[in-house]
């Protein structure tokens, strides 16, 4: 940590300690679950000292936002880029945090060479198996004993419960999942291993993952956790569906993890209908259409903020109710200004999905929670 960072962390800590008692989120939930945040490289590099203070004070777990993804860490065959991931791990070690690795096998942010031969055709199953094994051995092996757990397979299943037709599935079929878990366990027998996906509240995904996890266990493979990403919105998920998934996932004997929490405050965008048609528009038409989706560019109106906080309080109440099943709640970022939701699924929006606002203030629902 450089001097400036130490100073800024101290200033914040002192500011807190001068008020009667310091209440941190991680202490508040210490008997319930770990509290985590996804960390971007600029944060690890000391370029966001205020966010660093927040993370150091309130969180006891971190996950790599991007720097451990396949395309980042092995951009060319056999050429690994370790600098950012090394710094990320060191950051967590210095703060005695539970460090989570993300993600070993995922169709997105996958290095283009990975499933292809030199002519651009799919490699054979044998070659892909070897590449998966080499990748997993190298990455997991490098951080053996330092990473608490890995997202081994990410986003393998479609909403209807069928397998996503990723390059891994196309070439290896369903078998790629057990193989990935086998390799990860061989590379670090003590690391926890997780499977992770979005929209885990949907019945199709719920049933598919319960089956996959039970099958892995039947084969004697290690799996410790089911990650529910939880990129949620004001109108989804239905709480009873969300709760049912928590209960059913815990029924497999795995820990449930809320792995990528954020709740958009903006109108939900229908990907195919809204975004698809927008791409076919002329630029000026698109700007007009954007307004419909970027409704709070200058700040969240009070009533919407209240609605967001009330709903987040409900979500948190659900997690607390099932604290015996949930081992970690990780936010996908720290402050609204740095959230990927500002750029997805439509670029250039102003969203308000995280635990701290753009001025680094904790959201009211959590302040209230800490007061209790
Ligand atoms: C998915 C991935 C994450 C991240 C988010 C959005 O949920 O698992 O790594 O890319 O999308 O940023």
XYZ file of C-alpha atoms and ligand atoms in Angstrom:
384
model
C 0.000 0.000 0.000
C 1.413 3.411 -0.811
C 1.533 6.216 1.713
C -1.455 7.984 0.296
C -3.568 4.890 0.552
C -2.528 4.210 4.103
C -3.319 7.794 4.979
C -6.699 7.793 3.320
C -7.637 4.496 4.985
C -6.534 5.862 8.308
C -8.430 9.110 7.854
C -11.595 7.202 7.205
C -11.021 4.793 10.056
C -10.363 7.677 12.430
C -13.418 9.509 11.169
C -15.431 6.458 12.027
C -13.762 5.789 15.333
C -14.347 9.335 16.527
C -18.079 8.703 16.317
C -18.983 6.613 19.352
C -18.465 3.192 17.733
C -17.392 1.902 14.367
C -20.024 -0.224 12.733
C -18.782 -2.139 9.786
C -20.788 -4.281 7.443
C -18.432 -7.239 7.812
C -18.666 -7.180 11.622
C -22.398 -6.797 11.530
C -22.762 -9.986 9.478
C -19.854 -11.884 10.997
C -22.088 -14.674 12.286
C -24.100 -14.806 9.073
C -21.944 -14.659 5.955
C -18.840 -13.173 4.417
C -19.343 -9.804 2.778
C -17.506 -9.373 -0.480
C -16.916 -7.028 -3.379
C -15.640 -7.444 -6.912
C -12.447 -5.468 -7.311
C -11.255 -3.899 -10.559
C -7.573 -3.592 -11.370
C -7.551 0.206 -10.983
C -8.634 -0.264 -7.388
C -5.850 -2.748 -6.678
C -3.432 -0.322 -8.326
C -4.361 2.397 -5.849
C -6.299 4.555 -8.305
C -9.485 4.663 -6.260
C -8.310 5.344 -2.692
C -11.788 6.120 -1.390
C -13.125 2.809 -2.643
C -10.078 1.168 -1.111
C -10.966 2.653 2.277
C -14.509 1.368 1.980
C -13.457 -2.121 0.967
C -10.760 -2.329 3.628
C -13.201 -1.238 6.308
C -16.431 -2.990 5.389
C -15.618 -6.128 3.401
C -13.875 -9.347 4.340
C -13.876 -10.996 0.922
C -12.937 -9.957 -2.600
C -13.360 -11.429 -6.053
C -11.445 -10.487 -9.194
C -13.722 -8.432 -11.417
C -11.791 -9.224 -14.604
C -8.122 -9.976 -14.115
C -8.451 -13.740 -13.671
C -10.720 -14.347 -16.630
C -9.366 -16.618 -19.337
C -8.809 -13.964 -21.993
C -7.035 -11.692 -19.523
C -4.773 -14.222 -17.903
C -3.853 -16.440 -20.878
C -4.374 -14.187 -23.908
C -2.115 -16.372 -26.073
C -1.475 -20.074 -25.731
C 1.074 -20.644 -22.985
C 1.574 -16.894 -22.409
C 0.229 -15.939 -19.053
C -0.238 -12.401 -17.810
C 0.028 -12.605 -14.042
C 0.735 -9.019 -12.966
C -2.819 -7.907 -12.220
C -3.927 -11.186 -10.669
C -0.813 -11.275 -8.468
C -1.564 -7.762 -7.216
C -5.195 -8.656 -6.641
C -4.243 -11.664 -4.518
C -1.668 -9.632 -2.589
C -4.317 -6.969 -1.922
C -6.567 -9.587 -0.326
C -3.739 -11.208 1.612
C -2.614 -7.857 3.044
C -6.104 -7.343 4.382
C -6.618 -10.915 5.528
C -9.604 -11.374 3.254
C -11.257 -14.461 1.805
C -10.054 -14.264 -1.799
C -12.266 -15.692 -4.523
C -10.978 -16.616 -7.982
C -13.244 -15.964 -10.963
C -13.658 -17.711 -13.437
C -11.890 -20.766 -14.833
C -14.231 -22.053 -17.532
C -16.592 -19.550 -19.139
C -17.662 -18.957 -22.730
C -17.444 -15.170 -22.376
C -14.175 -13.231 -22.105
C -12.599 -16.438 -23.357
C -9.353 -15.995 -25.303
C -10.321 -16.479 -28.975
C -7.541 -19.037 -29.531
C -8.720 -21.295 -26.724
C -11.263 -23.520 -28.523
C -9.797 -23.068 -32.039
C -7.004 -24.558 -34.121
C -4.709 -22.470 -36.335
C -7.236 -22.570 -39.194
C -10.012 -21.251 -36.978
C -11.840 -24.575 -36.658
C -12.909 -26.102 -33.356
C -10.145 -28.177 -31.795
C -10.727 -31.856 -31.048
C -12.134 -32.931 -27.666
C -8.678 -34.218 -26.673
C -7.024 -30.875 -27.418
C -9.662 -28.867 -25.587
C -9.402 -31.143 -22.547
C -5.647 -30.634 -22.504
C -6.020 -26.850 -22.829
C -8.562 -26.749 -20.012
C -6.302 -28.850 -17.843
C -3.220 -26.734 -18.583
C -5.117 -23.498 -17.972
C -6.671 -24.648 -14.720
C -3.454 -26.220 -13.430
C -1.493 -23.047 -14.197
C -3.948 -20.548 -12.720
C -5.172 -22.515 -9.712
C -1.678 -23.878 -9.120
C -0.113 -20.413 -8.999
C -2.427 -19.285 -6.200
C -2.608 -22.603 -4.353
C -3.240 -22.024 -0.681
C -4.057 -18.335 -1.235
C -7.446 -18.489 -2.904
C -10.320 -19.639 -0.715
C -12.460 -20.814 -3.600
C -12.852 -20.744 -7.373
C -15.766 -20.166 -9.680
C -14.851 -23.219 -11.723
C -17.633 -23.104 -14.288
C -19.585 -19.944 -15.045
C -22.905 -19.595 -16.894
C -23.235 -23.126 -18.262
C -27.019 -23.267 -18.427
C -29.726 -21.404 -20.360
C -32.846 -20.034 -18.678
C -34.889 -23.071 -19.782
C -32.457 -25.454 -18.115
C -30.740 -26.658 -21.285
C -26.972 -26.541 -21.658
C -25.588 -23.340 -23.137
C -24.099 -24.124 -26.526
C -20.701 -22.755 -25.563
C -17.506 -23.904 -27.284
C -16.888 -26.157 -24.269
C -20.262 -27.844 -24.661
C -20.011 -27.974 -28.443
C -16.695 -29.804 -28.307
C -16.892 -31.839 -25.100
C -20.603 -32.102 -24.341
C -21.839 -32.163 -20.734
C -18.612 -33.823 -19.660
C -16.719 -30.537 -19.666
C -18.218 -29.611 -16.305
C -17.031 -32.651 -14.323
C -13.662 -32.404 -16.063
C -13.236 -28.778 -15.012
C -14.032 -29.674 -11.397
C -11.662 -32.616 -11.484
C -8.780 -30.482 -12.813
C -9.412 -27.672 -10.330
C -9.399 -30.106 -7.421
C -6.205 -31.722 -8.642
C -4.554 -28.315 -8.917
C -5.447 -27.269 -5.353
C -7.070 -29.999 -3.253
C -7.798 -27.542 -0.432
C -9.581 -24.887 -2.501
C -13.336 -24.666 -2.431
C -14.981 -25.113 -5.824
C -18.117 -23.378 -7.050
C -20.498 -23.340 -9.980
C -21.965 -19.937 -10.801
C -24.687 -18.450 -13.015
C -27.157 -15.581 -13.432
C -30.979 -15.807 -13.208
C -30.646 -18.644 -10.715
C -34.150 -17.872 -9.481
C -35.618 -19.253 -12.715
C -37.122 -22.738 -12.345
C -35.258 -24.113 -15.395
C -31.871 -23.095 -14.066
C -32.759 -24.170 -10.539
C -33.647 -27.714 -11.604
C -30.687 -28.018 -13.960
C -28.153 -26.939 -11.338
C -29.583 -29.152 -8.617
C -29.149 -32.067 -11.022
C -25.635 -31.069 -12.133
C -24.440 -30.623 -8.569
C -25.963 -33.897 -7.402
C -24.355 -35.685 -10.347
C -20.946 -34.183 -9.541
C -21.312 -35.315 -5.964
C -22.410 -38.805 -7.003
C -19.208 -39.107 -8.987
C -17.239 -38.173 -5.900
C -16.122 -34.810 -7.284
C -15.639 -31.857 -4.982
C -18.129 -29.004 -5.190
C -18.643 -26.651 -2.253
C -20.853 -23.871 -3.472
C -23.558 -22.784 -5.866
C -23.181 -19.153 -6.856
C -26.310 -17.143 -7.537
C -24.951 -14.087 -9.345
C -27.979 -11.948 -8.461
C -27.784 -9.119 -10.976
C -31.332 -8.164 -10.101
C -33.816 -5.378 -10.759
C -36.745 -3.567 -9.225
C -39.208 -5.947 -10.886
C -37.339 -9.242 -10.727
C -36.867 -11.750 -9.244
C -40.044 -12.665 -7.414
C -38.948 -13.204 -3.820
C -40.580 -16.635 -3.565
C -38.705 -17.891 -6.644
C -35.447 -16.492 -5.315
C -36.070 -18.123 -1.944
C -36.985 -21.448 -3.505
C -33.649 -21.540 -5.306
C -31.761 -20.770 -2.091
C -33.571 -23.628 -0.356
C -33.212 -26.129 -3.207
C -29.546 -25.315 -3.775
C -28.819 -25.739 -0.081
C -30.630 -29.088 -0.309
C -27.717 -30.415 -2.386
C -25.472 -29.983 0.642
C -23.592 -27.100 -0.982
C -23.215 -23.625 0.422
C -25.260 -21.012 -1.361
C -23.356 -17.884 -2.361
C -24.715 -14.596 -3.578
C -21.813 -13.874 -5.872
C -22.442 -10.774 -8.000
C -25.100 -8.730 -6.275
C -26.340 -5.483 -7.782
C -29.864 -4.151 -8.210
C -30.531 -1.812 -11.101
C -32.742 1.154 -10.227
C -33.581 1.729 -13.900
C -36.407 0.345 -16.018
C -35.678 -3.240 -16.982
C -34.526 -3.552 -20.563
C -35.779 -6.470 -22.637
C -32.654 -7.562 -24.440
C -34.055 -8.786 -27.730
C -37.040 -6.472 -28.068
C -35.500 -3.225 -26.781
C -31.785 -3.508 -27.360
C -32.117 -5.429 -30.606
C -34.362 -2.814 -32.159
C -32.153 -0.007 -30.872
C -29.170 -1.286 -32.806
C -31.186 -1.024 -35.993
C -31.951 2.665 -35.355
C -30.260 5.718 -36.781
C -28.048 7.488 -34.193
C -30.538 10.317 -33.538
C -33.414 7.853 -33.113
C -31.280 5.826 -30.771
C -30.552 8.903 -28.638
C -34.301 9.496 -28.316
C -34.954 5.860 -27.426
C -32.173 5.949 -24.834
C -34.033 8.603 -22.873
C -36.746 6.045 -22.134
C -34.165 3.838 -20.430
C -31.780 6.383 -18.955
C -34.395 8.045 -16.833
C -32.354 9.403 -13.912
C -29.191 10.873 -15.430
C -28.927 13.565 -12.725
C -29.646 11.563 -9.588
C -32.206 9.171 -8.206
C -35.518 10.837 -7.270
C -36.352 10.407 -3.607
C -39.348 8.134 -4.164
C -37.358 5.811 -6.415
C -34.481 5.788 -3.967
C -36.901 4.816 -1.222
C -38.351 2.055 -3.372
C -34.841 0.762 -4.140
C -33.843 0.808 -0.482
C -37.067 -0.871 0.629
C -36.605 -3.637 -1.890
C -32.957 -4.075 -0.977
C -33.998 -4.345 2.683
C -36.332 -7.190 1.660
C -33.543 -8.909 -0.243
C -31.258 -8.600 2.759
C -33.982 -9.944 5.054
C -34.200 -12.993 2.795
C -30.443 -13.547 3.043
C -30.559 -13.193 6.828
C -33.451 -15.629 7.065
C -31.310 -18.176 5.230
C -27.978 -17.278 6.781
C -27.560 -20.947 7.723
C -27.447 -21.750 3.994
C -25.691 -18.672 2.608
C -21.959 -18.443 3.247
C -21.087 -15.282 1.292
C -22.780 -12.185 -0.110
C -20.586 -10.449 -2.671
C -21.461 -7.180 -4.385
C -20.367 -6.762 -8.002
C -18.437 -3.603 -7.191
C -18.548 -1.021 -4.431
C -19.875 2.330 -5.667
C -22.588 3.162 -8.206
C -20.172 5.114 -10.374
C -18.008 2.077 -11.099
C -20.746 -0.457 -11.763
C -20.861 -2.329 -15.074
C -24.619 -1.642 -15.017
C -23.937 1.905 -16.260
C -22.873 0.317 -19.520
C -25.056 -2.772 -19.768
C -27.273 -3.745 -21.488
C -27.302 -0.239 -22.961
C -24.169 1.894 -22.783
C -24.223 5.379 -21.339
C -26.862 5.029 -18.637
C -26.610 6.271 -15.068
C -27.561 3.468 -12.703
C -27.647 3.125 -8.919
C -27.180 -0.585 -8.181
C -24.561 -0.915 -5.424
C -24.068 -0.569 -1.690
C -22.356 2.836 -1.860
C -23.409 5.816 -3.957
C -21.269 7.958 -6.254
C -20.175 10.074 -3.280
C -19.031 6.929 -1.428
C -21.915 7.086 1.037
C -23.468 3.891 2.306
C -27.038 3.388 1.102
C -29.749 4.055 3.698
C -31.057 0.459 3.890
C -27.644 -0.718 5.133
C -27.168 2.228 7.478
C -30.478 1.286 9.042
C -29.437 -2.358 9.234
C -26.238 -1.420 11.052
C -28.181 0.614 13.573
C -30.204 -2.434 14.605
C -21.172 -11.955 -15.350
C -19.803 -12.487 -15.005
C -18.952 -11.461 -14.319
C -19.114 -10.101 -14.920
C -20.543 -9.712 -14.936
C -20.765 -8.338 -15.466
O -22.064 -12.006 -14.372
O -19.822 -13.638 -14.224
O -17.631 -11.853 -14.411
O -18.571 -10.078 -16.207
O -21.188 -10.632 -15.780
O -19.691 -7.510 -15.428
